[in-house]
PDB file of C-alpha atoms in Angstrom:
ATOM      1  CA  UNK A   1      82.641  -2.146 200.350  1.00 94.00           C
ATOM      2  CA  UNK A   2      84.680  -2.791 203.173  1.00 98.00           C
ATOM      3  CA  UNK A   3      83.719  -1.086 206.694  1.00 98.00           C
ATOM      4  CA  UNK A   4      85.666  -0.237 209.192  1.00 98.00           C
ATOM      5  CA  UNK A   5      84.964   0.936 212.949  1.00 97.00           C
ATOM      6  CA  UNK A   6      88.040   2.526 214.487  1.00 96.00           C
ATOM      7  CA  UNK A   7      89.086   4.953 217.710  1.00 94.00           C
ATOM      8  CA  UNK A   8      90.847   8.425 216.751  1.00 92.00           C
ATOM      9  CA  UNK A   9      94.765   7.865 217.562  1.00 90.00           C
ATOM     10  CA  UNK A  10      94.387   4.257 218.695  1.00 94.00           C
ATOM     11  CA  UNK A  11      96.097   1.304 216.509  1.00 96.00           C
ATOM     12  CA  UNK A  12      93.078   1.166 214.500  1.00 97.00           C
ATOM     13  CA  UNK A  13      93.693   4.224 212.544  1.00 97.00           C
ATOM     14  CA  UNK A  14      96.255   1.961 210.970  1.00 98.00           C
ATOM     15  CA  UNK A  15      93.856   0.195 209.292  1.00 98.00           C
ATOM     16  CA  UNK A  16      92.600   3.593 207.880  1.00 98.00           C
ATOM     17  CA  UNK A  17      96.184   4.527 206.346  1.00 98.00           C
ATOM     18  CA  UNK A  18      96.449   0.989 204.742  1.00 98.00           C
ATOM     19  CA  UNK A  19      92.723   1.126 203.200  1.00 98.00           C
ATOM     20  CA  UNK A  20      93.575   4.663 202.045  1.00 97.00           C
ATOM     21  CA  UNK A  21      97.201   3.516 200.332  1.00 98.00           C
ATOM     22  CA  UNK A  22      95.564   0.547 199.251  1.00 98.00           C
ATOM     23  CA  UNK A  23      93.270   1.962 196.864  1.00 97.00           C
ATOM     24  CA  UNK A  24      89.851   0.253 198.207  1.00 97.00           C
ATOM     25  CA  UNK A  25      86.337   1.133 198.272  1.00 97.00           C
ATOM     26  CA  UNK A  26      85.939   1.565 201.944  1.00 98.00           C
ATOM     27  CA  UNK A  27      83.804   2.677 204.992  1.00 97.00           C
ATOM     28  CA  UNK A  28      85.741   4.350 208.058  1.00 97.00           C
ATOM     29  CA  UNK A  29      83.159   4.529 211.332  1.00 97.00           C
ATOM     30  CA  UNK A  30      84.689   6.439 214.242  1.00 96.00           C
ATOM     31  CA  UNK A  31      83.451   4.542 217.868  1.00 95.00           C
ATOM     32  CA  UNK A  32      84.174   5.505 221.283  1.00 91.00           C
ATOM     33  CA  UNK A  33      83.594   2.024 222.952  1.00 86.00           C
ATOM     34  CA  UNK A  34      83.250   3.394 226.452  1.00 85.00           C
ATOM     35  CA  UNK A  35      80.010   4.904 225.921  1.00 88.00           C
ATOM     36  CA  UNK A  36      77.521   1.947 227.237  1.00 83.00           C
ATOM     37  CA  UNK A  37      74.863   3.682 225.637  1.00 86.00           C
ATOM     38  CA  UNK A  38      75.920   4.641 221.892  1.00 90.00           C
ATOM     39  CA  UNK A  39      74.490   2.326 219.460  1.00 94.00           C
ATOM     40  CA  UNK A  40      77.856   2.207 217.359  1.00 94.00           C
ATOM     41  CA  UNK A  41      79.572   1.299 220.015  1.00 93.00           C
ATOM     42  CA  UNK A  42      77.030  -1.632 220.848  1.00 94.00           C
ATOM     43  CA  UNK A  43      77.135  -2.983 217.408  1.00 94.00           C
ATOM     44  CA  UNK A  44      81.204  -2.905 217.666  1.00 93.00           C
ATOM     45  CA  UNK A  45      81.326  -5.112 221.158  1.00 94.00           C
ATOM     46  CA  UNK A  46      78.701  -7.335 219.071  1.00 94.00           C
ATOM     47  CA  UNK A  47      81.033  -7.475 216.772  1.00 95.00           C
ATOM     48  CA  UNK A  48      84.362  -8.393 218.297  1.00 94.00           C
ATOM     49  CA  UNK A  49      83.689  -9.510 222.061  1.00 92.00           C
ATOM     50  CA  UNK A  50      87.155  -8.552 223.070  1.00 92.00           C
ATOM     51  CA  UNK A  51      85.456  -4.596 222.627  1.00 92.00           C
ATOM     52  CA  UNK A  52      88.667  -3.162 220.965  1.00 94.00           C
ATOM     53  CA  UNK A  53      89.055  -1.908 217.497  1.00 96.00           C
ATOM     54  CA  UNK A  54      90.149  -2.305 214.620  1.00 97.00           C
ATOM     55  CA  UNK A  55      86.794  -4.048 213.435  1.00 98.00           C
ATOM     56  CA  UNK A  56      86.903  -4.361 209.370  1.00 98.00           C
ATOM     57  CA  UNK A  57      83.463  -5.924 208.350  1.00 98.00           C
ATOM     58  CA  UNK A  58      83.761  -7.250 204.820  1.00 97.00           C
ATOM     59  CA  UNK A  59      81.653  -7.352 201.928  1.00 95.00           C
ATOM     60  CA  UNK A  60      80.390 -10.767 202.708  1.00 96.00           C
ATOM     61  CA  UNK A  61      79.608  -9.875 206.624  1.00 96.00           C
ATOM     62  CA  UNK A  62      82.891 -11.684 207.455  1.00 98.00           C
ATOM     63  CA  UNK A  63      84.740 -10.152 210.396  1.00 98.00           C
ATOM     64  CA  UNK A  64      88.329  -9.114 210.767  1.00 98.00           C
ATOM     65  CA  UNK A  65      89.780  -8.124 214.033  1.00 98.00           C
ATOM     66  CA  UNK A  66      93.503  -7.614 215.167  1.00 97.00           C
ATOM     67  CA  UNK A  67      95.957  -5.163 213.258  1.00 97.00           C
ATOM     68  CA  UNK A  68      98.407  -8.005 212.132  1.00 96.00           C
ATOM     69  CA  UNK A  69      95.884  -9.654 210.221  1.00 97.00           C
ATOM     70  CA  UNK A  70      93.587  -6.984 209.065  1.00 98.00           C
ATOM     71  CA  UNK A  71      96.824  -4.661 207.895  1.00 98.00           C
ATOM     72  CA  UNK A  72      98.299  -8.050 206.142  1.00 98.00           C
ATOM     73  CA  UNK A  73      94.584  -9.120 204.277  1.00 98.00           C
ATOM     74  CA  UNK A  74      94.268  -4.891 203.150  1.00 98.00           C
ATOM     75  CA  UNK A  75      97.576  -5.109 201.630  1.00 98.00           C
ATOM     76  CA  UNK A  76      97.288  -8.319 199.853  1.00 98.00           C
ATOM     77  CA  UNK A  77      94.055  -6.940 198.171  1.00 98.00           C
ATOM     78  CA  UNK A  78      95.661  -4.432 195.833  1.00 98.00           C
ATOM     79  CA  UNK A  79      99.039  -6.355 195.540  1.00 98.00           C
ATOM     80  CA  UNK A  80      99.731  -4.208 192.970  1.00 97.00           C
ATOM     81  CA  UNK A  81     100.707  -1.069 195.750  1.00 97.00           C
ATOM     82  CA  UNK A  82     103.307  -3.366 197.382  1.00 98.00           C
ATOM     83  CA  UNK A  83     102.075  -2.488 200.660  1.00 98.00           C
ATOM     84  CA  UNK A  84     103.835  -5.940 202.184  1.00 98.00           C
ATOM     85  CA  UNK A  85     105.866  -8.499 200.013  1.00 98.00           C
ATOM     86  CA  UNK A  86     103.853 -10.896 198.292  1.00 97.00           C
ATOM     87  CA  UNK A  87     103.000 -14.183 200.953  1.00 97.00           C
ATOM     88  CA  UNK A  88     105.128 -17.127 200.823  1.00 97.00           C
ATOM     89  CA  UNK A  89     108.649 -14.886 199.939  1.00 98.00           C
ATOM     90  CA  UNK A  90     111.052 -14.867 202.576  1.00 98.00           C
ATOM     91  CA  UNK A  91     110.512 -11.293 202.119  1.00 98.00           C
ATOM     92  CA  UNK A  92     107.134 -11.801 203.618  1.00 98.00           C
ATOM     93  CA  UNK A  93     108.519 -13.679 206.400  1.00 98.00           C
ATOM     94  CA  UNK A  94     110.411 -10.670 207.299  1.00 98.00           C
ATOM     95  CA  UNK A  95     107.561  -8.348 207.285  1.00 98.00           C
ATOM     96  CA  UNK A  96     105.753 -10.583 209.323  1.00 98.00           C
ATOM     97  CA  UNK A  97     108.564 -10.684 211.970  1.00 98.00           C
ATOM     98  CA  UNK A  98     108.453  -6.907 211.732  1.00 98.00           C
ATOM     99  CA  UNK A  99     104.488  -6.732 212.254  1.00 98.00           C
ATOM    100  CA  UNK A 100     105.162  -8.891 215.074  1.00 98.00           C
ATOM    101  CA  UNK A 101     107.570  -6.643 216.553  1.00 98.00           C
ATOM    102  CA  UNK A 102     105.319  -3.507 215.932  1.00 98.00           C
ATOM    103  CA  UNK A 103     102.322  -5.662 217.585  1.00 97.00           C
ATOM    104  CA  UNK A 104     103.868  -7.923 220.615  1.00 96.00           C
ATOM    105  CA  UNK A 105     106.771  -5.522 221.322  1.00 96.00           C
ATOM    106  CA  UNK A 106     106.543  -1.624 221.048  1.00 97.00           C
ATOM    107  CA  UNK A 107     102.665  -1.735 221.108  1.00 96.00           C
ATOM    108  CA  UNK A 108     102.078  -2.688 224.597  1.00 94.00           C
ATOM    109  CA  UNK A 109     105.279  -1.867 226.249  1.00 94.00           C
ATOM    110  CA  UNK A 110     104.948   1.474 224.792  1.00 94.00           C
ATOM    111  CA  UNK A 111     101.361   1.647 226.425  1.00 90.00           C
ATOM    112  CA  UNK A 112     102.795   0.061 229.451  1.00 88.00           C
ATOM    113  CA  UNK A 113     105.443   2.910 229.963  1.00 87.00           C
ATOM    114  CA  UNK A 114     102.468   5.172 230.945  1.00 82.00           C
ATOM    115  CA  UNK A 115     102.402   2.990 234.254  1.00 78.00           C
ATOM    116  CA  UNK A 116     105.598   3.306 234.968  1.00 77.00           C
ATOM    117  CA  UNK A 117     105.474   5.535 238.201  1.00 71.00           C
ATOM    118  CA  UNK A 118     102.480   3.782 239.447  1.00 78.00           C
ATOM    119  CA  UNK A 119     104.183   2.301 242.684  1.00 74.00           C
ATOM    120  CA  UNK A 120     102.873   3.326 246.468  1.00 78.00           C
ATOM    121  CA  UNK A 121     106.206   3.996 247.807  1.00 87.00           C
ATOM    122  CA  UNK A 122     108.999   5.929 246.098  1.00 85.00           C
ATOM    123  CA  UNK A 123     111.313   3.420 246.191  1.00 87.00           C
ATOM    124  CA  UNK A 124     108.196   1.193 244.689  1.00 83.00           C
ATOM    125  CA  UNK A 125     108.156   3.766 242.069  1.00 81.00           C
ATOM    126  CA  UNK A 126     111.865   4.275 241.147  1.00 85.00           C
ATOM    127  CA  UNK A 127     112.091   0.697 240.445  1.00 85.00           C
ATOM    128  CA  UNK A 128     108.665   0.690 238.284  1.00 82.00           C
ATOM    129  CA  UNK A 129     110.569   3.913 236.394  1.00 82.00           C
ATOM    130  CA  UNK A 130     113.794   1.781 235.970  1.00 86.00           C
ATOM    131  CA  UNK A 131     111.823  -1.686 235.091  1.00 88.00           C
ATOM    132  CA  UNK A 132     109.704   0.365 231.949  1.00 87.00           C
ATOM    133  CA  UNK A 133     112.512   2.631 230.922  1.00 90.00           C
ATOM    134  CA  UNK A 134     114.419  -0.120 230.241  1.00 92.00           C
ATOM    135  CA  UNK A 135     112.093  -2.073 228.303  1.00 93.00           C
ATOM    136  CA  UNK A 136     110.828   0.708 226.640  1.00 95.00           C
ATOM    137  CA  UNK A 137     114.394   1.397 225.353  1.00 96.00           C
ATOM    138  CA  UNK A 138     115.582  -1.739 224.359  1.00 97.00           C
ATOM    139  CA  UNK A 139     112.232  -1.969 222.058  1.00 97.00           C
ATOM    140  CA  UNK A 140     113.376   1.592 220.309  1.00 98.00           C
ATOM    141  CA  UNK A 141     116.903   0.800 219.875  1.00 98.00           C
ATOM    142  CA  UNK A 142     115.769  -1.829 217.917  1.00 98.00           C
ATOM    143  CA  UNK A 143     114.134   0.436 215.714  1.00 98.00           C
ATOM    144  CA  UNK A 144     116.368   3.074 215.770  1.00 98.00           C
ATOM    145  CA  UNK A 145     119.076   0.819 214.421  1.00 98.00           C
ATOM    146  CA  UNK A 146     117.173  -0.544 212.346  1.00 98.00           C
ATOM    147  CA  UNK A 147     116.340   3.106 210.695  1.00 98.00           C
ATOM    148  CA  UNK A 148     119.645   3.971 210.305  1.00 98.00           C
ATOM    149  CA  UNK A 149     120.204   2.508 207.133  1.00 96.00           C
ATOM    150  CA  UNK A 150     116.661   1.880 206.016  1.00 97.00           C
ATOM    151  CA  UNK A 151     113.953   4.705 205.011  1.00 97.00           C
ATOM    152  CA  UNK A 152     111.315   2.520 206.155  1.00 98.00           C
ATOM    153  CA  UNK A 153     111.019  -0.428 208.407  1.00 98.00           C
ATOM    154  CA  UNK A 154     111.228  -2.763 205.459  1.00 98.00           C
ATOM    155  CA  UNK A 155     113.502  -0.520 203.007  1.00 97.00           C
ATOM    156  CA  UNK A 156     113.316   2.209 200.746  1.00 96.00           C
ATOM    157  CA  UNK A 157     109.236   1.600 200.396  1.00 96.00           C
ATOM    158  CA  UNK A 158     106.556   2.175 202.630  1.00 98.00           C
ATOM    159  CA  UNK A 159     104.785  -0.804 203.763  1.00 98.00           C
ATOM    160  CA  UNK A 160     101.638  -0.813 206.326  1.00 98.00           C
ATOM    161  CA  UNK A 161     103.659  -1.782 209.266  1.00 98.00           C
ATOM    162  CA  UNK A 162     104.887   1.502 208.827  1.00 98.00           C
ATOM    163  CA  UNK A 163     101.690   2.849 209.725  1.00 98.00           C
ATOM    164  CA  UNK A 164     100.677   0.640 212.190  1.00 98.00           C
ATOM    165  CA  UNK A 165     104.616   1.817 213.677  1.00 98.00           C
ATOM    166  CA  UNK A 166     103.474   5.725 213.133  1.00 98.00           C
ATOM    167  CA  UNK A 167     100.242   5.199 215.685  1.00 97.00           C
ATOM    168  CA  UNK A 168     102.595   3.188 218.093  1.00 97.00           C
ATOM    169  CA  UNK A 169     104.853   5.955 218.146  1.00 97.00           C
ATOM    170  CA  UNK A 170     102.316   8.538 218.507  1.00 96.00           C
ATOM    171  CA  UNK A 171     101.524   7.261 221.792  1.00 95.00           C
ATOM    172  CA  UNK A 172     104.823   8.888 223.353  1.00 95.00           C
ATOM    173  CA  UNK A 173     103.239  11.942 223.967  1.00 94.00           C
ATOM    174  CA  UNK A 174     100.703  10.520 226.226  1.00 92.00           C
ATOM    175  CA  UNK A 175     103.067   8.504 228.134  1.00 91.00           C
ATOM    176  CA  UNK A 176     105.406  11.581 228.502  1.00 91.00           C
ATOM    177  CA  UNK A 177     108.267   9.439 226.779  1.00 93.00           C
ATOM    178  CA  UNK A 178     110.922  11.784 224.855  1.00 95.00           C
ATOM    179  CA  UNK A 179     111.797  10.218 221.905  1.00 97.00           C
ATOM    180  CA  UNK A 180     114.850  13.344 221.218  1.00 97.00           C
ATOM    181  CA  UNK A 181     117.528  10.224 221.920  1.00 97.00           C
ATOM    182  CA  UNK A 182     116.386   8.523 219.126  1.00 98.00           C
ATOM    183  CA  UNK A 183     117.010  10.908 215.759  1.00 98.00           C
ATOM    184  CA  UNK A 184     116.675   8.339 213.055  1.00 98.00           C
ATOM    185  CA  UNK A 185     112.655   7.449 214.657  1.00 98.00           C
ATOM    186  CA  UNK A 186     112.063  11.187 214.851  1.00 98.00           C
ATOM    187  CA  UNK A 187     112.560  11.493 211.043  1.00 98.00           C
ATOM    188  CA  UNK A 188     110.722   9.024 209.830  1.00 98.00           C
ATOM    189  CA  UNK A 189     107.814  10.360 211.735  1.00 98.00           C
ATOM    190  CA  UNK A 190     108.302  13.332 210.017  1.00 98.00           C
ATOM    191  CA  UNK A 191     108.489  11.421 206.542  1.00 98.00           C
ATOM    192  CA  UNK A 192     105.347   9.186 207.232  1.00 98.00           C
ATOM    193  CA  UNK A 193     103.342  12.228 208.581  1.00 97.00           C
ATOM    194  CA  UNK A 194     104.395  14.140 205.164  1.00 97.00           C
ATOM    195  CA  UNK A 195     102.748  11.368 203.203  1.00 97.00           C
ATOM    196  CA  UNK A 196      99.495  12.117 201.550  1.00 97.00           C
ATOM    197  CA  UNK A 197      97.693   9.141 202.720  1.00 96.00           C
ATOM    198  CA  UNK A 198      98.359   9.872 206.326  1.00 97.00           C
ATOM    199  CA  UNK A 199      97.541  13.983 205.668  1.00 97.00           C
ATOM    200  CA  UNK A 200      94.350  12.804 204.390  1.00 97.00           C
ATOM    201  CA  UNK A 201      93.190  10.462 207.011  1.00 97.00           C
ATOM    202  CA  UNK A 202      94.569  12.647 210.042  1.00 96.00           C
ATOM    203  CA  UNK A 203      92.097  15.501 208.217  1.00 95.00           C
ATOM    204  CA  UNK A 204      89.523  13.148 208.161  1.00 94.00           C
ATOM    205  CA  UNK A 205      89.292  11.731 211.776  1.00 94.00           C
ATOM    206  CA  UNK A 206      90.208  15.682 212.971  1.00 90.00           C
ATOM    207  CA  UNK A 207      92.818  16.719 216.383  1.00 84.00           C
ATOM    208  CA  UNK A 208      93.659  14.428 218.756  1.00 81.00           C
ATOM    209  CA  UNK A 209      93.564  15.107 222.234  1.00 72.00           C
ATOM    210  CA  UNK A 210      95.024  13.153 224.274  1.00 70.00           C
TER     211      UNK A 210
END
């Protein structure tokens, strides 16, 4: 069985909607790594040093860390879902691109848009609010576009990036980011949030609150 240690609403909850699509026997552990004291927690950080999740422990003992390759080695172990194209396709290339983009694009600048009006002085802080609003933009235009003639990132078929994409997204309520400019993005939130998968896990890990 495969186990995995994830934080409510962070990118590891990912890793929950792909083990849930994918069919797997699987373990879902829920740790808070800021408490010093919690014995989860401890065994986490002992774990993965970098003290993030997601953390997927195989059957073996082996460890998997980082959402690119975790997502990618959960979908290629019930091929038969077609949760990613099968590797060595160009097809697969493309996902991979489009993980990448999820992972090294709206991922942190997304999280980095909660800085934005960090400065000391106002004019400090208009030019923070300018700097992240742009990059934050160009990153969903991108997607936006790219949802305008596609149901999902990679087509008409759901693929784990989409989930992984879903969290991302989620974290525009805590950075007070309206997403109402971008239409095509705010319906396929709707559509991935509809899907039983992601009902089940979002019952299972409970309310948010950010």
């Amino acid at each position: 069985m495969i186990t995995l240690y994830y934080h409510r609403g962070a990118c590891s909850t990912s890793n929950h909607f792909a083990l849930e699509d994918a069919g797997l026997a699987y373990e879902a552990i829920e740790v808070h790594l800021d408490r010093e004291d919690d014995s989860i927690a401890q065994k986490v950080r002992a774990l993965n040093p970098m003290a993030m999740t997601p953390v997927l422990v195989l059957e073996d003992g082996d460890v998997l860390t980082q959402n690119a390759a975790t997502l990618s080695y959960i979908a290629d172990l019930a091929p038969e879902k077609a949760l990613l194209p099968k590797p060595g396709t160009r097809e697969r290339a493309h996902a991979d691109s489009w993980m990448a983009f999820v992972a090294s694009d709206l991922h942190p600048v997304i999280i980095e848009y909660i800085y934005k009006g960090f400065g000391a002085t106002e004019t400090e802080r208009a030019r923070l609010v300018d700097f992240y609003e742009g990059r934050v933009a160009r990153r969903l235009k991108v997607l936006e576009a790219r949802l305008a003639d596609h149901r999902y990132i990679l087509g008409d078929d759901y693929s784990v990036i989409d989930g992984y994409a879903l969290i991302v997204l989620n974290w525009s309520l805590p950075a007070k980011l309206s997403l109402d400019a971008y239409p095509n993005i705010c319906g396929y939130m709707e559509r991935l949030e509809a899907r039983p998968s992601i009902r089940k896990v979002r019952e299972v890990e409970g309310p948010i609150n950010w």
